[in-house]
GROMACS .gro file of C-alpha atoms in nm:
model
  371
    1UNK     CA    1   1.773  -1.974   0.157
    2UNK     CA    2   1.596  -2.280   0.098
    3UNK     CA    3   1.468  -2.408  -0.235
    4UNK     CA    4   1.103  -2.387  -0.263
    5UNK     CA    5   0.903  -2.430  -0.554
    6UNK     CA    6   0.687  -2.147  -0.685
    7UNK     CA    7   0.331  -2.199  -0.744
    8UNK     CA    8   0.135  -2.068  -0.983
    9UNK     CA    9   0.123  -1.727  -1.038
   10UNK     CA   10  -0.258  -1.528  -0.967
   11UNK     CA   11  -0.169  -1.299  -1.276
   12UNK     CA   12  -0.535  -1.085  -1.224
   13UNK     CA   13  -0.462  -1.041  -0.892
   14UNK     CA   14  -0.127  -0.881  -0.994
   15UNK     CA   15  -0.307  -0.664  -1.249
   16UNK     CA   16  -0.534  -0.518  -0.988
   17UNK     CA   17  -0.258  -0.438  -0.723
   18UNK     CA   18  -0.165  -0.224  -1.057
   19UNK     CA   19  -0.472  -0.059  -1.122
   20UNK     CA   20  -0.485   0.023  -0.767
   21UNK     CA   21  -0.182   0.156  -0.726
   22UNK     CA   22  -0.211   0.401  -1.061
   23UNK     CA   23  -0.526   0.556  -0.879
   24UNK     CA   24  -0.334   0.581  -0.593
   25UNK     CA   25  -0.125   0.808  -0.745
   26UNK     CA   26  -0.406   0.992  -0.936
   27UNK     CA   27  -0.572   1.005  -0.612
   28UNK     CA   28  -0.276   1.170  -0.471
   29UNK     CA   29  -0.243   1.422  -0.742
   30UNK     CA   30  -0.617   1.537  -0.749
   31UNK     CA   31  -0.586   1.566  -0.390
   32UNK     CA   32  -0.416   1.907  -0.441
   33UNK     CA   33  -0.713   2.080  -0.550
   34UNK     CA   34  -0.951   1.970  -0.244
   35UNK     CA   35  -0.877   2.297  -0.055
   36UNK     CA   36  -0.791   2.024   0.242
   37UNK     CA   37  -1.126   1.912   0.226
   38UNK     CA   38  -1.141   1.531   0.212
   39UNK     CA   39  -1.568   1.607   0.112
   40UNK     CA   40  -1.437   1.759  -0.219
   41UNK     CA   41  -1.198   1.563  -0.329
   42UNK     CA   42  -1.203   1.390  -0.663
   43UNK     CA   43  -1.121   1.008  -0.688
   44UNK     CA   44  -1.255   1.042  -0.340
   45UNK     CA   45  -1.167   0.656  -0.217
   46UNK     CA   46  -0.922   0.654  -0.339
   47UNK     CA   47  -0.715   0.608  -0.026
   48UNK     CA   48  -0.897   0.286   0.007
   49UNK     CA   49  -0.607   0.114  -0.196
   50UNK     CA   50  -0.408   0.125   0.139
   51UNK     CA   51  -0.679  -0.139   0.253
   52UNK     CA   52  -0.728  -0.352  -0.065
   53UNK     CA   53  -0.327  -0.388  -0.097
   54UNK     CA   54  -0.330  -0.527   0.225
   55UNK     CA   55  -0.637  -0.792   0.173
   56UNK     CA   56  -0.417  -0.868  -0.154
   57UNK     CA   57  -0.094  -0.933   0.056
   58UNK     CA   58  -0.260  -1.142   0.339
   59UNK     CA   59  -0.429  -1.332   0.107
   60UNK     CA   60  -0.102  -1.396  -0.125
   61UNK     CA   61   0.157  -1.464   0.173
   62UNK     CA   62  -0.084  -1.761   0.279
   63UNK     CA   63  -0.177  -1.905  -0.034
   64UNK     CA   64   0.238  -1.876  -0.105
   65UNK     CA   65   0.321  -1.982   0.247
   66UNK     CA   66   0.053  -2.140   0.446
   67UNK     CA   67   0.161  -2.542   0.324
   68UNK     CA   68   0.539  -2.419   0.347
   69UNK     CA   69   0.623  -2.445   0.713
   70UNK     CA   70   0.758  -2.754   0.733
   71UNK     CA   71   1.007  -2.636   0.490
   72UNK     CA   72   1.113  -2.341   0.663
   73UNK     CA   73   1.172  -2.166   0.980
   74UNK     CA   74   1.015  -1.819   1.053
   75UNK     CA   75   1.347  -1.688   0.961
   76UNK     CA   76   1.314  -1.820   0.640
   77UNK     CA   77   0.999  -1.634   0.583
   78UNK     CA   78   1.125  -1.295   0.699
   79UNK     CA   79   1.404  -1.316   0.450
   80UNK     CA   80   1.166  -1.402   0.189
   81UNK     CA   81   0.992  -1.108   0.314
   82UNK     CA   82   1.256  -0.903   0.332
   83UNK     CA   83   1.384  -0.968  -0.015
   84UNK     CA   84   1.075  -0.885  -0.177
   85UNK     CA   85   0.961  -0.516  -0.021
   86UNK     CA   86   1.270  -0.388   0.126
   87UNK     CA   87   1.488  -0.296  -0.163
   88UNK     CA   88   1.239  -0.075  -0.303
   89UNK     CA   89   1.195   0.112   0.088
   90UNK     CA   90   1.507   0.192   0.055
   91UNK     CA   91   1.477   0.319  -0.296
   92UNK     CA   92   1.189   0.505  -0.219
   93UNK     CA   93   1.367   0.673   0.135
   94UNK     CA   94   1.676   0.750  -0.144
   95UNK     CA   95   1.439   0.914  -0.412
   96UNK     CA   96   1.240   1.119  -0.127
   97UNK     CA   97   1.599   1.272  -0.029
   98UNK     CA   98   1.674   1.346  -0.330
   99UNK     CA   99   1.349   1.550  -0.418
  100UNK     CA  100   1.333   1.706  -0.082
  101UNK     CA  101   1.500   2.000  -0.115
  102UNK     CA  102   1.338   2.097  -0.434
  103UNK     CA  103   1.024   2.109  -0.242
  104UNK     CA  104   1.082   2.373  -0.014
  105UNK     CA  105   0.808   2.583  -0.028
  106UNK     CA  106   0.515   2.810   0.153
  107UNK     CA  107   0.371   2.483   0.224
  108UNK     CA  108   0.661   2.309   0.373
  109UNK     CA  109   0.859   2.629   0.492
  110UNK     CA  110   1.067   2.416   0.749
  111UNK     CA  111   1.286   2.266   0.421
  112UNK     CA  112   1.463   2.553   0.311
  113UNK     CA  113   1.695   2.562   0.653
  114UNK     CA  114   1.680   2.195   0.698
  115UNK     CA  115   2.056   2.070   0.775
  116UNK     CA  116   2.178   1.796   0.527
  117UNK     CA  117   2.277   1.555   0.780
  118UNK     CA  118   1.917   1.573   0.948
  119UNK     CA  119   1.790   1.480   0.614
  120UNK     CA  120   2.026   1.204   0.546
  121UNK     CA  121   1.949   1.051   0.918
  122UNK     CA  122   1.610   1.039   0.817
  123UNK     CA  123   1.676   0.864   0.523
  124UNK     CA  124   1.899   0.603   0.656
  125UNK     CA  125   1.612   0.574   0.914
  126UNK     CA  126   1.375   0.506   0.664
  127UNK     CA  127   1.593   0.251   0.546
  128UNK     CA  128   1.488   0.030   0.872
  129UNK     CA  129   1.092   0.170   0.842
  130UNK     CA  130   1.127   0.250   1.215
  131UNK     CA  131   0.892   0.557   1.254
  132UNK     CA  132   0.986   0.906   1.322
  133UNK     CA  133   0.861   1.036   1.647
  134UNK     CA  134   0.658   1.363   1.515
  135UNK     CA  135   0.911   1.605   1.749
  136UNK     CA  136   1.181   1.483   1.484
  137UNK     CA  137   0.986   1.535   1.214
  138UNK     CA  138   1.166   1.743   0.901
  139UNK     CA  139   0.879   1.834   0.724
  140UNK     CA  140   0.570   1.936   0.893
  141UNK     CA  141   0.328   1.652   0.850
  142UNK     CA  142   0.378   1.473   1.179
  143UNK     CA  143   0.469   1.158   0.918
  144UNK     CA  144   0.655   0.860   1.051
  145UNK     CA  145   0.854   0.859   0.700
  146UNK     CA  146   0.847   1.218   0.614
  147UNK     CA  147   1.121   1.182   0.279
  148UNK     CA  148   0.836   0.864   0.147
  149UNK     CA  149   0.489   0.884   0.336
  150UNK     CA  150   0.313   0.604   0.176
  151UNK     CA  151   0.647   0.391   0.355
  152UNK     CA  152   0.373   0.401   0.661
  153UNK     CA  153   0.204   0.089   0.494
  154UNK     CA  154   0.531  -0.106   0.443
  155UNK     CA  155   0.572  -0.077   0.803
  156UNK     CA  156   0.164  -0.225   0.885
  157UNK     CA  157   0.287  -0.478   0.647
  158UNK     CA  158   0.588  -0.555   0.837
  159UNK     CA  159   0.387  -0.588   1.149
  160UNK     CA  160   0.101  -0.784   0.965
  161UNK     CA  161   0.377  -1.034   0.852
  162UNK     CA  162   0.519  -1.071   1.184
  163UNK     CA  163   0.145  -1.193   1.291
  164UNK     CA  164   0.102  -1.419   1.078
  165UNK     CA  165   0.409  -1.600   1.143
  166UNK     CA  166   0.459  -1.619   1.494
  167UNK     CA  167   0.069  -1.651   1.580
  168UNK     CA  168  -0.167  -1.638   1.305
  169UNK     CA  169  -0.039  -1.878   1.070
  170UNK     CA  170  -0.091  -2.177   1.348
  171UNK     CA  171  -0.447  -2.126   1.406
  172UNK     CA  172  -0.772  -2.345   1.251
  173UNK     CA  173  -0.994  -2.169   1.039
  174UNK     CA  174  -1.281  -2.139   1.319
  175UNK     CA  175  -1.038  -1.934   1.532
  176UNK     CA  176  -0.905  -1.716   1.236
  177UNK     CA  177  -1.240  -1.653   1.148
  178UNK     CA  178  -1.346  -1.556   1.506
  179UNK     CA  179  -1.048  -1.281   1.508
  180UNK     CA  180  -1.140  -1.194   1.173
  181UNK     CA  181  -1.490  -1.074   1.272
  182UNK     CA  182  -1.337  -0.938   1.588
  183UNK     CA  183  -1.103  -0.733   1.369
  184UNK     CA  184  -1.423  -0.641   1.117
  185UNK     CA  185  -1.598  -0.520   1.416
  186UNK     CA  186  -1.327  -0.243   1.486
  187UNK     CA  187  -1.326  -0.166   1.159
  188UNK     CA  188  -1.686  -0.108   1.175
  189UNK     CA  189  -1.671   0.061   1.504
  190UNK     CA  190  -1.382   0.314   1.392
  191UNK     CA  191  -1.548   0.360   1.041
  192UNK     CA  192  -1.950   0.406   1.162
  193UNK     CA  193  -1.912   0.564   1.541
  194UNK     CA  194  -1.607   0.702   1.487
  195UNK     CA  195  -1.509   1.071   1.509
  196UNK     CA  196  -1.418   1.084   1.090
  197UNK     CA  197  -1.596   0.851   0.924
  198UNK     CA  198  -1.315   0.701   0.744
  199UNK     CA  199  -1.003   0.509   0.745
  200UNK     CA  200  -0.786   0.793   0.647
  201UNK     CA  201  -0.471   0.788   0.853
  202UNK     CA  202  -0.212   0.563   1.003
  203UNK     CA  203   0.089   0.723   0.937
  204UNK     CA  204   0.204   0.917   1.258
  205UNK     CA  205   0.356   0.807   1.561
  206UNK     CA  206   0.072   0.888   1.843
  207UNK     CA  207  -0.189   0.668   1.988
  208UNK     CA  208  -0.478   0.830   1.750
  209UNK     CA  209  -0.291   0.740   1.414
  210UNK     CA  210  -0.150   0.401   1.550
  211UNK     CA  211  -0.504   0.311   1.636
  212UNK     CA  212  -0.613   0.400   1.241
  213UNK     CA  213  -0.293   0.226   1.096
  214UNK     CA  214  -0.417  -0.114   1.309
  215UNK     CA  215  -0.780  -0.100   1.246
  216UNK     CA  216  -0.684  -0.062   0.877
  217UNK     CA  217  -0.449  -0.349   0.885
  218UNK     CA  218  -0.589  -0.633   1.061
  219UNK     CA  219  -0.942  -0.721   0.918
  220UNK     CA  220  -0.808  -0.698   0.555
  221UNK     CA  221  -0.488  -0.849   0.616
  222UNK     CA  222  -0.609  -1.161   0.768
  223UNK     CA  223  -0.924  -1.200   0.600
  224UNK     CA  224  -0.713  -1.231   0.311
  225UNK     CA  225  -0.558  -1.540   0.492
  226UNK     CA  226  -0.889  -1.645   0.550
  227UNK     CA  227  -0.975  -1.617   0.143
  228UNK     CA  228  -0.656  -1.787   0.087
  229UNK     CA  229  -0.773  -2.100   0.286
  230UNK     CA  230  -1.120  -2.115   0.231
  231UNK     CA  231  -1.077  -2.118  -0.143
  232UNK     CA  232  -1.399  -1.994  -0.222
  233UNK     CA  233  -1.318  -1.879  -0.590
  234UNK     CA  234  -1.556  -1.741  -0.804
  235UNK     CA  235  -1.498  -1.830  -1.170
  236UNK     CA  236  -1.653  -1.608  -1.435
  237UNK     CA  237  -1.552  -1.448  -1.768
  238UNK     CA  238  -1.329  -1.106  -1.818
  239UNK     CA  239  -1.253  -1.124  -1.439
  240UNK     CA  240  -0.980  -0.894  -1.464
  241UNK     CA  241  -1.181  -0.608  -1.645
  242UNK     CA  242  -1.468  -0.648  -1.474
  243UNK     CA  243  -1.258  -0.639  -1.122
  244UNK     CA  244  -1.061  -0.337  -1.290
  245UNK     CA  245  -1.404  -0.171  -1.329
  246UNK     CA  246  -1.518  -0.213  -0.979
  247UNK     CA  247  -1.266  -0.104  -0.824
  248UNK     CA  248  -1.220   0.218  -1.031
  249UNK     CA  249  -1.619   0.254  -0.932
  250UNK     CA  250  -1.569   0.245  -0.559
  251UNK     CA  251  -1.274   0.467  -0.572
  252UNK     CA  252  -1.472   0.669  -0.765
  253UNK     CA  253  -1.803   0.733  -0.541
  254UNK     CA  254  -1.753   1.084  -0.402
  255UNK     CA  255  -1.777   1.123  -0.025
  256UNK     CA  256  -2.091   0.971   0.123
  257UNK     CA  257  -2.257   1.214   0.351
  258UNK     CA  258  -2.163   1.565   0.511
  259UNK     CA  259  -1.987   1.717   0.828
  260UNK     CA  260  -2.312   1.600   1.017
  261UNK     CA  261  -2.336   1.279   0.947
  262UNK     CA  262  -2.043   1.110   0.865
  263UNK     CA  263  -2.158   0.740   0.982
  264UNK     CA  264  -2.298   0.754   0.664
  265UNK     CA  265  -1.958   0.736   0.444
  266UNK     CA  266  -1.832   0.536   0.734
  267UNK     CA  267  -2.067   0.231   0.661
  268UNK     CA  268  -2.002   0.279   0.292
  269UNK     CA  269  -1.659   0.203   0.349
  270UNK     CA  270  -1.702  -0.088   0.595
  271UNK     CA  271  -1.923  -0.228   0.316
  272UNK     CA  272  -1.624  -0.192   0.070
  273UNK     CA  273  -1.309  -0.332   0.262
  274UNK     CA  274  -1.530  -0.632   0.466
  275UNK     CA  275  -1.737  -0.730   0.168
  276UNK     CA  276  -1.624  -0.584  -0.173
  277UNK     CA  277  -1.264  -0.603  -0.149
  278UNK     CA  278  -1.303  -0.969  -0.041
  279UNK     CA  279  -1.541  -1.032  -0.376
  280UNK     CA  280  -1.274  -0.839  -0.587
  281UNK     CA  281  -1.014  -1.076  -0.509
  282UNK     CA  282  -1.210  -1.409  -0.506
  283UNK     CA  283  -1.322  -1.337  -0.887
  284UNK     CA  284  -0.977  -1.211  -0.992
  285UNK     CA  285  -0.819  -1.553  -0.833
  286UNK     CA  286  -1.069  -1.752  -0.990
  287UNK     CA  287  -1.056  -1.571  -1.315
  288UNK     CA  288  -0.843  -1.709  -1.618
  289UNK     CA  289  -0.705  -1.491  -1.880
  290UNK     CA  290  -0.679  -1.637  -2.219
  291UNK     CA  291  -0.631  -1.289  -2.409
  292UNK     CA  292  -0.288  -1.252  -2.469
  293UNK     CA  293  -0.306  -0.863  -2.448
  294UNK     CA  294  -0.476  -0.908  -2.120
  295UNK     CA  295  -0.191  -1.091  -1.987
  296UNK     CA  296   0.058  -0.863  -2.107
  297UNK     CA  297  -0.154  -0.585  -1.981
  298UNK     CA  298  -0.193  -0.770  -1.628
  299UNK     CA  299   0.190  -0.823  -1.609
  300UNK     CA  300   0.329  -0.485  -1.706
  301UNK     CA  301   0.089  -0.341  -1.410
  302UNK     CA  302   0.176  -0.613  -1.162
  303UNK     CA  303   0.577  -0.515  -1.241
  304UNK     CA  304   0.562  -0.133  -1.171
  305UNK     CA  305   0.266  -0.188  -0.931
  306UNK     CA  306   0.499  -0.184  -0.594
  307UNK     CA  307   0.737   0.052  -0.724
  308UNK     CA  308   0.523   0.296  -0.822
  309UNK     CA  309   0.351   0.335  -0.487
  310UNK     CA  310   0.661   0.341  -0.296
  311UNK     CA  311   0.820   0.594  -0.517
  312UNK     CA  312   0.548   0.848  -0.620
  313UNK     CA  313   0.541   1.034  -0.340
  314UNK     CA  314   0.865   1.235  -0.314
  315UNK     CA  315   0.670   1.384  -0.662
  316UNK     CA  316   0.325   1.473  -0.524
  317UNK     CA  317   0.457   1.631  -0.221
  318UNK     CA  318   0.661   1.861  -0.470
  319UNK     CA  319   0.346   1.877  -0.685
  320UNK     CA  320   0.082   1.988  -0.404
  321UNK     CA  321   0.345   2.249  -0.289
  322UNK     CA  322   0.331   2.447  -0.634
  323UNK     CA  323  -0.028   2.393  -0.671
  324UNK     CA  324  -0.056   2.516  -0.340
  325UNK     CA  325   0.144   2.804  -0.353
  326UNK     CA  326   0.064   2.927  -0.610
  327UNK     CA  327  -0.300   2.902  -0.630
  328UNK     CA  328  -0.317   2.674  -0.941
  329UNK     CA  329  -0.667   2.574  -1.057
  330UNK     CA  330  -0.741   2.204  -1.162
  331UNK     CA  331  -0.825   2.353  -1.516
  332UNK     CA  332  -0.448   2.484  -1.551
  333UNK     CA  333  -0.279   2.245  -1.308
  334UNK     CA  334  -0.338   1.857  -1.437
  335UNK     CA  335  -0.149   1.893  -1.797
  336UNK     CA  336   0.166   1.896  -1.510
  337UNK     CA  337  -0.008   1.650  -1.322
  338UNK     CA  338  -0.020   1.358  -1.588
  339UNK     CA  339   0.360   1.465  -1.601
  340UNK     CA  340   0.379   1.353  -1.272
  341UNK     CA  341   0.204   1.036  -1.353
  342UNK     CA  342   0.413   0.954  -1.631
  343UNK     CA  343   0.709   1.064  -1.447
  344UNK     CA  344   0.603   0.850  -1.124
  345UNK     CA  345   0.518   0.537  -1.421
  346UNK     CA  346   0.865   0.555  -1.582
  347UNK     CA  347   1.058   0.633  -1.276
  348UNK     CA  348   0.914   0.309  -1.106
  349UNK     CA  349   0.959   0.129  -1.402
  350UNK     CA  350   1.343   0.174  -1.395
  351UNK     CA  351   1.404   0.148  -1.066
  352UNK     CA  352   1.237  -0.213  -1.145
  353UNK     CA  353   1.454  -0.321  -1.418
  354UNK     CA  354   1.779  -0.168  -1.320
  355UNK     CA  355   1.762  -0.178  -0.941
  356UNK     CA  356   1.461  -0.363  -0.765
  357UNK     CA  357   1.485  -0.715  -0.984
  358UNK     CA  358   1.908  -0.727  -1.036
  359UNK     CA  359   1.893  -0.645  -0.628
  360UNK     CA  360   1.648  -0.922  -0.550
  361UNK     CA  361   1.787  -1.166  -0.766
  362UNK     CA  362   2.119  -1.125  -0.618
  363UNK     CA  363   2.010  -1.153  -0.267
  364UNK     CA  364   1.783  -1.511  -0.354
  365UNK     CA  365   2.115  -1.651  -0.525
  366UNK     CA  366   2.311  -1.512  -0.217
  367UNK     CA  367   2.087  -1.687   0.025
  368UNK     CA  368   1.999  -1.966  -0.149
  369UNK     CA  369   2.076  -2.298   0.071
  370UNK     CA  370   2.162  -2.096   0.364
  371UNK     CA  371   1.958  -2.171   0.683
   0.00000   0.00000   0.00000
């Protein structure tokens, strides 16, 4: 791998990938008690993370990578790619094996006579993030990683990477703007005329969810390029918390709208990924923290913030099962729901320092200088 200098380091930006992801996870757990109604559910954007981690990502790989080409092929990049995300996929396809059999329930009543070697497939699978047609599917979800659903995103992200180096990293700023708006447009079209009004979805193998998964991906991917180049940075004071608080606000906004006029919640979330999201991470790049409790604060959630979203999963699908089952009411159900926040929060956070770093660190010394 070739030497290349690292540049500095957007520590807010890592912060709010954290924030983001620990709602994720709340948002996950509260979603047990909707009934399977996404109009009652609590956090109810929550799901929106999906789209802000992937403005974050675009917007990182091009400030990290844009001025880089002439030091590196596109193999290069993948590697670099590669390094970073995958050894955590595979953790996260290794942790959902484990926990799958312990989630064999009413809910997911095709587990209990699951054969072992269909399960361990899947896994090893999952360890490529090539989907899972839904006819092979081992749990009943129609999911394209059915031991690790959120693993859906990793594979957008793939694809988004793949973009951007073999097309989108070669074009001017006019004509990645012009495909930007294109891509804003579906967004807006899915979102506002669509048949949900929302962006939940994108992880099953069909036309339908492949058509959510791409609508979600492109606008905030590669207007995050397009932040990344413009460098249009706003610089104010307590960037961090006052990005921390906005985003925990429009997570927050319960469902916009009801069953008869969902364009309504649609435009609200248009509004959010096309012009908030984009806000959110020009103040927390142009923010400075001088508190060193912020910074501490910023890096401990920037650490587990990857891990934790690829690994909470295998938790909250044994989590919704028993609340499921057995009829548990939010009042008696979230004591054993911070459990599995804590649990997902320490879990991560070990799999980071005694698996994810060591494993990347190896691999950069192990491809250092190589070509």
């Amino acid at each position: 791998m070739i030497d290349i200098k690292p540049k500095k380091h957007y520590e807010i930006l890592d912060g709010l990938r954290g924030v983001a992801a620990i709602l994720v996870v709340i948002f996950h757990i509260l979603e047990a008690f909707n009934g399977g109604s996404r109009f009652k559910q609590i956090i109810n954007h929550g799901y929106l993370a999906v789209d802000f981690f992937f403005l974050l990502s675009g917007f990182v790989v091009a400030y990290a990578y844009d001025d880089r080409w002439g030091k590196m092929n596109t193999w290069e990049f993948y590697k670099r790619r590669l390094i970073r995300l995958q050894p955590m996929v595979i953790m996260g396809m290794i942790i959902g094996a484990i926990f799958y059999y312990f989630q064999a329930s009413n809910l997911f009543p095709q587990i209990a006579g699951m054969e072992a070697w269909k399960v361990i497939l899947t896994m090893v699978i999952g360890f490529t993030l090539l989907p899972i047609p839904p006819s092979l599917e081992i749990r009943g979800w129609g999911e394209m990683h059915p031991l690790n659903g959120p693993a859906w995103s990793l594979f957008f992200e793939y694809i988004a990477n793949i973009l951007y180096a073999l097309f989108f990293r070669k074009f001017s700023n006019k004509v990645l703007g012009i495909f930007v708006l294109i891509f804003a447009a579906m967004l807006i079209n899915y979102t506002v005329f669509g048949p949900k009004g929302d962006v939940i979805g994108g992880w099953s193998l069909n036309l339908e969810q492949m058509n959510v998964g791409f609508t979600r991906l492109l606008y905030p991917f590669f207007a995050g390029v397009l932040l990344s180049r413009l460098g249009k940075l706003i610089h104010i004071k307590g960037a961090f918390w006052v990005c921390s608080i906005m985003i925990v606000v429009l997570f927050s906004i319960p469902r916009i709208g009801d069953e008869n006029s969902l364009w309504m919640n649609g435009l609200y979330e248009s509004f959010v990924i096309i012009l908030m999201f984009p806000l959110i991470v020009a103040i927390g790049a142009g923010g400075e923290i001088k508190n060193a409790l912020s910074l501490k604060i910023c890096k401990a959630l920037g650490d587990i913030s990857y891990p934790i979203y690829i690994i909470h999963y295998p938790l909250i699908y044994w989590y919704t099962a028993w609340v499921i089952d057995n009829k548990v009411p939010l009042k008696d159900g979230y004591v054993i729901g911070i459990g599995v926040l804590v649990s997902s929060i320490v879990i991560a956070y070990l799999c980071l320092k005694f698996y994810d770093e060591p494993v990347r660190n190896w691999l950069q010394k192990r491809f250092k200088g190589s070509k």
